[in-house]
Amino acid sequence: MRIQQHCKHCNKELQGRTDKKYCDLHCKSAYQYQLAKEQPERFYNIVDNQLKLNRKILKEFNKGGKVTVRAERITEMGFNANFFTHFWKNQKGEVYLFVYEYGFMKLKEGAHEKYVLVLWQDYMNKPKI
């Protein structure tokens, strides 16, 4: 006796093995993809995607090693300063947040908010005494 009468994806009548659920691999794959799409995005994926986007934006704007850019330019591209991988504090006490090797620090100059963009440097690894 057949357990499943019709393909779970396309609803065609099944032929062959009695425990068959899909008519072919395409239907199996399409069904699994459809199920995954209906599930809410996992927290890990949200964080990972935002980190990748932040890194891409910082890389695009920081061609010279140290650059200042208006905050609205990068935020309208999808940059979110709440997602970073680590931080570094300089001798002046300023904290740079990093997305992998690309760092940023928020500044306020008058009415404008800006970001200072930097690249990770070897001296940043040295412990402070």
Coordinates of C-alpha atoms in Angstrom, one line a residue:
M1 CA 0.0 0.0 0.0
R2 CA 1.3 3.4 -1.0
I3 CA 2.0 5.9 1.9
Q4 CA 1.8 9.1 -0.3
Q5 CA -0.4 9.0 -3.3
H6 CA 0.7 12.3 -4.9
C7 CA 3.9 14.4 -5.2
K8 CA 4.2 16.9 -2.3
H9 CA 5.2 19.6 -4.7
C10 CA 3.4 19.3 -8.1
N11 CA 0.6 16.9 -6.9
K12 CA 1.2 14.4 -9.8
E13 CA 0.3 10.8 -9.1
L14 CA 3.4 8.9 -7.9
Q15 CA 4.7 5.8 -9.5
G16 CA 7.4 3.4 -8.2
R17 CA 8.4 2.8 -4.6
T18 CA 5.6 2.8 -2.0
D19 CA 7.5 5.3 0.3
K20 CA 8.1 7.8 -2.5
K21 CA 7.1 11.5 -1.7
Y22 CA 8.2 13.4 -4.8
C23 CA 8.0 12.5 -8.5
D24 CA 11.7 13.6 -9.2
L25 CA 14.6 15.5 -7.6
H26 CA 13.5 18.8 -9.1
C27 CA 10.2 18.6 -7.2
K28 CA 12.0 17.5 -4.0
S29 CA 14.3 20.5 -4.2
A30 CA 11.6 22.9 -5.1
Y31 CA 9.5 21.7 -2.2
Q32 CA 12.4 22.1 0.3
Y33 CA 13.2 25.5 -1.0
Q34 CA 9.5 26.6 -0.6
L35 CA 9.5 25.3 3.0
A36 CA 12.7 27.2 3.8
K37 CA 11.3 30.4 2.3
E38 CA 8.2 30.2 4.4
Q39 CA 10.3 29.9 7.6
P40 CA 11.4 33.2 9.3
E41 CA 15.0 34.1 8.7
R42 CA 17.3 32.7 11.4
F43 CA 19.0 35.2 13.7
Y44 CA 22.4 34.0 12.7
N45 CA 21.6 34.7 9.0
I46 CA 20.3 38.2 9.8
V47 CA 23.5 39.1 11.7
D48 CA 25.8 37.5 9.1
N49 CA 24.1 39.2 6.2
Q50 CA 24.3 42.6 7.9
L51 CA 28.0 42.1 8.7
K52 CA 28.7 41.2 5.1
L53 CA 26.8 44.3 3.9
N54 CA 28.6 46.6 6.4
R55 CA 32.0 45.2 5.4
K56 CA 31.2 45.7 1.7
I57 CA 30.1 49.3 2.3
L58 CA 33.1 50.2 4.4
K59 CA 35.5 48.6 1.9
E60 CA 33.8 50.6 -0.9
F61 CA 34.3 53.9 0.8
N62 CA 37.7 53.3 2.4
K63 CA 40.1 53.3 -0.5
G64 CA 42.8 55.4 1.2
G65 CA 43.2 53.8 4.7
K66 CA 41.6 56.7 6.6
V67 CA 38.6 58.5 5.2
T68 CA 35.8 60.6 6.6
V69 CA 32.3 60.2 5.1
R70 CA 28.9 61.6 5.9
A71 CA 26.7 59.2 7.9
E72 CA 23.7 59.5 5.6
R73 CA 25.8 58.4 2.6
I74 CA 26.5 55.0 4.0
T75 CA 23.3 54.5 6.0
E76 CA 21.2 54.9 2.9
M77 CA 23.2 52.1 1.4
G78 CA 22.1 49.8 4.3
F79 CA 25.0 50.3 6.7
N80 CA 24.0 49.6 10.3
A81 CA 26.5 50.7 13.0
N82 CA 25.0 48.3 15.5
F83 CA 26.6 45.3 13.8
F84 CA 30.4 45.0 14.3
T85 CA 32.9 42.3 15.1
H86 CA 35.2 43.9 17.6
F87 CA 36.5 47.3 18.8
W88 CA 39.8 49.1 19.4
K89 CA 40.4 52.0 21.8
N90 CA 43.2 54.4 20.9
Q91 CA 45.4 56.4 23.4
K92 CA 43.0 59.4 23.3
G93 CA 40.2 57.1 24.5
E94 CA 38.4 57.1 21.1
V95 CA 36.7 53.8 20.3
Y96 CA 36.7 52.5 16.8
L97 CA 34.3 49.7 16.0
F98 CA 35.4 47.2 13.4
V99 CA 33.7 44.9 10.9
Y100 CA 36.5 42.5 10.3
E101 CA 39.4 44.6 9.1
Y102 CA 37.4 47.8 8.3
G103 CA 36.8 50.2 11.3
F104 CA 34.6 53.2 11.8
M105 CA 34.1 55.8 14.5
K106 CA 31.1 58.2 14.6
L107 CA 31.7 61.9 14.8
K108 CA 29.5 64.9 15.1
E109 CA 30.7 68.0 13.3
G110 CA 28.1 70.8 13.8
A111 CA 24.8 69.6 12.4
H112 CA 26.4 66.7 10.4
E113 CA 27.1 63.2 11.6
K114 CA 30.1 61.6 10.0
Y115 CA 32.1 58.4 10.2
V116 CA 35.9 58.2 10.2
L117 CA 36.8 55.0 8.4
V118 CA 40.1 53.2 9.0
L119 CA 41.8 49.9 8.2
W120 CA 43.1 47.6 10.9
Q121 CA 46.8 48.1 11.5
D122 CA 49.4 45.9 13.1
Y123 CA 50.0 48.3 16.0
M124 CA 46.4 47.9 17.1
N125 CA 47.3 44.4 18.3
K126 CA 49.7 45.6 20.9
P127 CA 48.5 45.6 24.5
K128 CA 48.4 48.9 26.3
I129 CA 50.7 49.2 29.4

